[in-house]
């Protein structure tokens, strides 16, 4: 194996925990991507701590930079929710804020030098460390399945018996109810896949490109790395926004009676 291929493979390898023996190593299904879990947890604590700190230091009059920044984000999410969500729930706006802030922060870790955190972890004997949790399909599917569970919950709790009627008669009428059921199942199960795979695909591709750029000589990395980093800032922002908006749209659809 060439040095370049070994370098790329090393950066795409997860630090995995065998859940059956609680030792590092892969063991089929009972394996936890430990780096994904720890980095996503640390990201959640950082984002939550930042918002908590800003909320505790809220003041009237002229706000500070942090308060202004948080107010802009909260106001943007609240407007997006009000314009898209048609039901009544105190959960949707906080959920949307959590998703967009958390996903953006995890995506933004892709902008760090590819050897920074893995190199630091290697000082403590950690052999592998993937920095970006959203480049792991386990993370994106965990979030999308959680959203999917809320979609089913709101369909059942808000529509009640209308939900069953909706499945049987839409969109082709009651006489074609087998076709209606098939189309509805397809429509519902596509939602978590669309959320998870779109985010994972974009972030994995971005991570791979940064690893490839890191293979260039140091004096040749600046131009392609800088251009891709600027472009990638747009990607990580759009992907966080799309995940948030699709979540709001799907939950709004779960409240709407056809």
Short mmCIF file of C-alpha atoms in Angstrom, two decimals:
data_model
loop_
_atom_site.label_atom_id
_atom_site.label_comp_id
_atom_site.label_asym_id
_atom_site.label_seq_id
_atom_site.Cartn_x
_atom_site.Cartn_y
_atom_site.Cartn_z
CA UNK A 1 0.00 0.00 0.00
CA UNK A 2 1.38 3.43 -0.95
CA UNK A 3 1.95 6.12 1.65
CA UNK A 4 -0.81 8.24 0.10
CA UNK A 5 -3.37 5.41 0.25
CA UNK A 6 -2.34 4.56 3.80
CA UNK A 7 -2.68 8.20 4.86
CA UNK A 8 -6.17 8.47 3.38
CA UNK A 9 -7.29 5.16 4.86
CA UNK A 10 -5.96 6.19 8.27
CA UNK A 11 -7.98 9.41 8.23
CA UNK A 12 -11.14 7.57 7.19
CA UNK A 13 -10.83 4.93 9.93
CA UNK A 14 -12.94 5.26 13.08
CA UNK A 15 -11.83 4.74 16.64
CA UNK A 16 -14.18 1.87 17.48
CA UNK A 17 -15.23 0.32 20.77
CA UNK A 18 -16.21 -3.34 20.99
CA UNK A 19 -19.36 -3.22 23.14
CA UNK A 20 -19.27 -6.92 23.94
CA UNK A 21 -15.80 -6.77 25.51
CA UNK A 22 -15.41 -2.98 26.03
CA UNK A 23 -12.10 -3.00 24.21
CA UNK A 24 -10.98 -1.02 21.19
CA UNK A 25 -11.69 -2.91 18.00
CA UNK A 26 -14.45 -3.87 15.62
CA UNK A 27 -16.92 -6.65 16.35
CA UNK A 28 -19.70 -6.55 13.78
CA UNK A 29 -22.97 -4.95 14.84
CA UNK A 30 -21.97 -4.42 18.49
CA UNK A 31 -19.43 -1.76 17.65
CA UNK A 32 -19.55 1.90 18.65
CA UNK A 33 -17.72 4.57 16.68
CA UNK A 34 -16.23 6.06 19.80
CA UNK A 35 -14.75 9.14 18.11
CA UNK A 36 -18.11 10.03 16.54
CA UNK A 37 -19.88 9.64 19.88
CA UNK A 38 -17.35 11.67 21.89
CA UNK A 39 -16.94 14.49 19.36
CA UNK A 40 -20.70 14.85 18.82
CA UNK A 41 -21.25 14.84 22.59
CA UNK A 42 -18.53 17.46 23.10
CA UNK A 43 -20.06 19.54 20.29
CA UNK A 44 -23.49 19.38 21.93
CA UNK A 45 -22.04 20.47 25.27
CA UNK A 46 -20.15 23.37 23.67
CA UNK A 47 -23.16 24.61 21.68
CA UNK A 48 -25.53 24.15 24.63
CA UNK A 49 -23.07 25.81 26.99
CA UNK A 50 -22.65 28.77 24.64
CA UNK A 51 -26.40 29.37 24.42
CA UNK A 52 -26.81 28.85 28.18
CA UNK A 53 -24.02 31.34 28.88
CA UNK A 54 -25.60 33.87 26.51
CA UNK A 55 -29.03 33.39 28.09
CA UNK A 56 -27.65 33.95 31.60
CA UNK A 57 -25.95 37.18 30.50
CA UNK A 58 -28.89 38.64 28.57
CA UNK A 59 -29.30 42.36 29.15
CA UNK A 60 -31.51 45.15 27.92
CA UNK A 61 -30.11 48.16 26.16
CA UNK A 62 -27.03 47.68 24.01
CA UNK A 63 -26.34 43.92 23.75
CA UNK A 64 -22.88 42.42 23.60
CA UNK A 65 -21.49 40.62 20.59
CA UNK A 66 -22.41 37.17 21.85
CA UNK A 67 -25.95 38.22 22.74
CA UNK A 68 -26.38 39.88 19.34
CA UNK A 69 -25.10 36.76 17.58
CA UNK A 70 -27.44 34.46 19.52
CA UNK A 71 -30.41 36.80 19.02
CA UNK A 72 -29.82 36.79 15.25
CA UNK A 73 -29.78 32.98 15.16
CA UNK A 74 -32.83 32.62 17.42
CA UNK A 75 -34.76 35.24 15.44
CA UNK A 76 -33.90 33.59 12.13
CA UNK A 77 -35.00 30.14 13.34
CA UNK A 78 -38.20 31.56 14.86
CA UNK A 79 -39.12 33.32 11.59
CA UNK A 80 -38.38 30.19 9.57
CA UNK A 81 -40.55 28.12 11.91
CA UNK A 82 -43.43 30.59 11.87
CA UNK A 83 -43.42 30.75 8.07
CA UNK A 84 -43.29 26.99 7.56
CA UNK A 85 -44.89 25.24 10.51
CA UNK A 86 -48.70 25.29 10.55
CA UNK A 87 -49.40 23.51 13.81
CA UNK A 88 -49.16 24.50 17.46
CA UNK A 89 -46.25 23.07 19.39
CA UNK A 90 -43.68 24.48 21.77
CA UNK A 91 -41.17 21.84 20.68
CA UNK A 92 -40.63 22.70 17.01
CA UNK A 93 -38.74 26.00 17.28
CA UNK A 94 -36.33 24.78 20.02
CA UNK A 95 -35.82 21.57 18.06
CA UNK A 96 -35.03 23.53 14.89
CA UNK A 97 -32.61 25.78 16.79
CA UNK A 98 -30.87 22.77 18.33
CA UNK A 99 -30.52 21.02 14.97
CA UNK A 100 -29.19 23.98 12.99
CA UNK A 101 -26.69 25.06 15.67
CA UNK A 102 -25.48 21.56 16.53
CA UNK A 103 -25.17 20.38 12.92
CA UNK A 104 -23.41 23.60 11.86
CA UNK A 105 -20.87 23.25 14.67
CA UNK A 106 -20.17 19.60 13.84
CA UNK A 107 -19.89 20.46 10.14
CA UNK A 108 -17.52 23.32 10.91
CA UNK A 109 -15.04 20.91 12.47
CA UNK A 110 -14.25 19.93 8.89
CA UNK A 111 -12.49 23.30 8.52
CA UNK A 112 -9.83 22.35 11.07
CA UNK A 113 -6.52 21.06 9.67
CA UNK A 114 -7.03 17.36 8.99
CA UNK A 115 -4.08 16.32 11.19
CA UNK A 116 -4.80 18.66 14.11
CA UNK A 117 -7.10 16.62 16.35
CA UNK A 118 -5.90 13.16 15.20
CA UNK A 119 -2.30 14.29 15.83
CA UNK A 120 -3.20 15.58 19.28
CA UNK A 121 -5.03 12.33 20.10
CA UNK A 122 -2.05 10.28 18.96
CA UNK A 123 0.01 11.85 21.75
CA UNK A 124 -2.21 9.89 24.17
CA UNK A 125 -1.94 6.64 22.23
CA UNK A 126 -5.21 6.99 20.29
CA UNK A 127 -4.62 5.30 16.91
CA UNK A 128 -7.56 6.73 14.96
CA UNK A 129 -9.79 9.77 15.28
CA UNK A 130 -12.33 11.07 12.78
CA UNK A 131 -13.06 14.69 13.55
CA UNK A 132 -16.39 15.32 11.78
CA UNK A 133 -19.36 13.41 13.29
CA UNK A 134 -21.68 14.31 10.40
CA UNK A 135 -19.32 12.50 7.99
CA UNK A 136 -20.42 9.31 9.76
CA UNK A 137 -23.79 7.90 8.58
CA UNK A 138 -24.45 6.65 12.12
CA UNK A 139 -24.77 10.26 13.28
CA UNK A 140 -26.93 11.49 10.43
CA UNK A 141 -29.24 8.46 10.57
CA UNK A 142 -29.56 8.78 14.36
CA UNK A 143 -30.78 12.36 13.94
CA UNK A 144 -33.05 11.55 10.99
CA UNK A 145 -34.62 8.54 12.76
CA UNK A 146 -35.30 10.75 15.79
CA UNK A 147 -37.06 13.23 13.52
CA UNK A 148 -38.93 10.35 11.86
CA UNK A 149 -40.16 9.17 15.28
CA UNK A 150 -41.53 12.66 15.92
CA UNK A 151 -43.24 12.63 12.52
CA UNK A 152 -45.04 9.39 13.38
CA UNK A 153 -45.88 10.67 16.87
CA UNK A 154 -47.47 13.88 15.57
CA UNK A 155 -49.34 12.03 12.82
CA UNK A 156 -50.90 9.75 15.42
CA UNK A 157 -51.47 12.31 18.18
CA UNK A 158 -52.77 15.18 16.03
CA UNK A 159 -54.66 13.43 13.24
CA UNK A 160 -55.82 10.42 15.25
CA UNK A 161 -58.28 8.37 13.13
CA UNK A 162 -57.86 10.82 10.26
CA UNK A 163 -54.33 9.47 9.86
CA UNK A 164 -55.61 6.01 8.96
CA UNK A 165 -58.19 7.50 6.61
CA UNK A 166 -55.52 9.64 4.98
CA UNK A 167 -53.35 6.57 4.33
CA UNK A 168 -56.26 4.65 2.77
CA UNK A 169 -57.83 7.31 0.53
CA UNK A 170 -54.97 9.63 -0.53
CA UNK A 171 -54.05 10.34 -3.26
CA UNK A 172 -56.08 7.99 -5.54
CA UNK A 173 -59.33 7.55 -3.63
CA UNK A 174 -60.69 4.69 -1.49
CA UNK A 175 -60.99 2.14 -4.31
CA UNK A 176 -57.23 2.07 -4.85
CA UNK A 177 -56.34 1.84 -1.16
CA UNK A 178 -53.55 -0.79 -1.68
CA UNK A 179 -51.79 1.64 -4.02
CA UNK A 180 -52.41 4.49 -1.58
CA UNK A 181 -50.83 2.51 1.28
CA UNK A 182 -47.80 1.65 -0.85
CA UNK A 183 -47.29 5.27 -1.88
CA UNK A 184 -47.71 6.50 1.70
CA UNK A 185 -45.21 4.01 3.09
CA UNK A 186 -42.73 5.00 0.40
CA UNK A 187 -43.30 8.69 1.11
CA UNK A 188 -42.78 8.29 4.86
CA UNK A 189 -39.72 6.04 4.73
CA UNK A 190 -37.98 8.26 2.18
CA UNK A 191 -37.94 11.13 4.68
CA UNK A 192 -35.28 9.81 7.11
CA UNK A 193 -33.16 8.61 4.19
CA UNK A 194 -33.33 12.00 2.49
CA UNK A 195 -32.31 13.77 5.71
CA UNK A 196 -29.48 11.39 6.59
CA UNK A 197 -27.89 10.69 3.21
CA UNK A 198 -27.88 14.30 1.99
CA UNK A 199 -26.00 15.51 5.07
CA UNK A 200 -23.65 12.51 5.21
CA UNK A 201 -22.83 12.59 1.49
CA UNK A 202 -21.89 16.25 1.43
CA UNK A 203 -19.81 16.12 4.61
CA UNK A 204 -18.02 12.90 3.70
CA UNK A 205 -17.12 14.31 0.28
CA UNK A 206 -15.85 17.52 1.85
CA UNK A 207 -13.78 15.60 4.38
CA UNK A 208 -12.27 13.42 1.66
CA UNK A 209 -11.31 16.44 -0.44
CA UNK A 210 -9.53 18.04 2.53
CA UNK A 211 -7.62 14.78 3.11
CA UNK A 212 -6.61 14.71 -0.56
CA UNK A 213 -5.46 18.34 -0.41
CA UNK A 214 -3.39 17.51 2.68
CA UNK A 215 -1.45 15.06 0.49
CA UNK A 216 -0.01 17.94 -1.53
CA UNK A 217 3.32 19.53 -0.54
CA UNK A 218 2.82 22.15 2.17
CA UNK A 219 3.65 25.02 -0.19
CA UNK A 220 0.96 23.81 -2.65
CA UNK A 221 -1.85 23.35 -0.13
CA UNK A 222 -2.67 27.01 0.46
CA UNK A 223 -4.46 27.90 -2.77
CA UNK A 224 -6.65 24.77 -3.26
CA UNK A 225 -7.14 24.43 0.49
CA UNK A 226 -8.16 28.07 0.91
CA UNK A 227 -10.52 28.04 -2.07
CA UNK A 228 -12.15 24.78 -0.94
CA UNK A 229 -12.42 26.04 2.66
CA UNK A 230 -14.27 29.18 1.51
CA UNK A 231 -16.59 27.09 -0.65
CA UNK A 232 -17.04 24.56 2.14
CA UNK A 233 -18.21 27.24 4.57
CA UNK A 234 -21.19 27.71 2.26
CA UNK A 235 -21.76 23.94 2.11
CA UNK A 236 -21.74 23.38 5.87
CA UNK A 237 -24.13 26.29 6.39
CA UNK A 238 -26.53 25.17 3.67
CA UNK A 239 -26.55 21.58 4.89
CA UNK A 240 -27.41 22.62 8.45
CA UNK A 241 -30.14 24.91 7.11
CA UNK A 242 -31.60 22.22 4.81
CA UNK A 243 -31.74 19.64 7.60
CA UNK A 244 -33.51 22.15 9.85
CA UNK A 245 -35.99 23.27 7.17
CA UNK A 246 -36.86 19.75 6.03
CA UNK A 247 -37.47 18.79 9.66
CA UNK A 248 -39.87 21.72 10.07
CA UNK A 249 -41.62 20.90 6.77
CA UNK A 250 -42.01 17.21 7.61
CA UNK A 251 -43.39 17.98 11.08
CA UNK A 252 -45.74 20.57 9.60
CA UNK A 253 -47.01 17.96 7.15
CA UNK A 254 -47.64 15.65 10.10
CA UNK A 255 -50.03 18.30 11.51
CA UNK A 256 -51.86 19.09 8.28
CA UNK A 257 -55.12 17.28 7.47
CA UNK A 258 -55.43 16.54 3.76
#
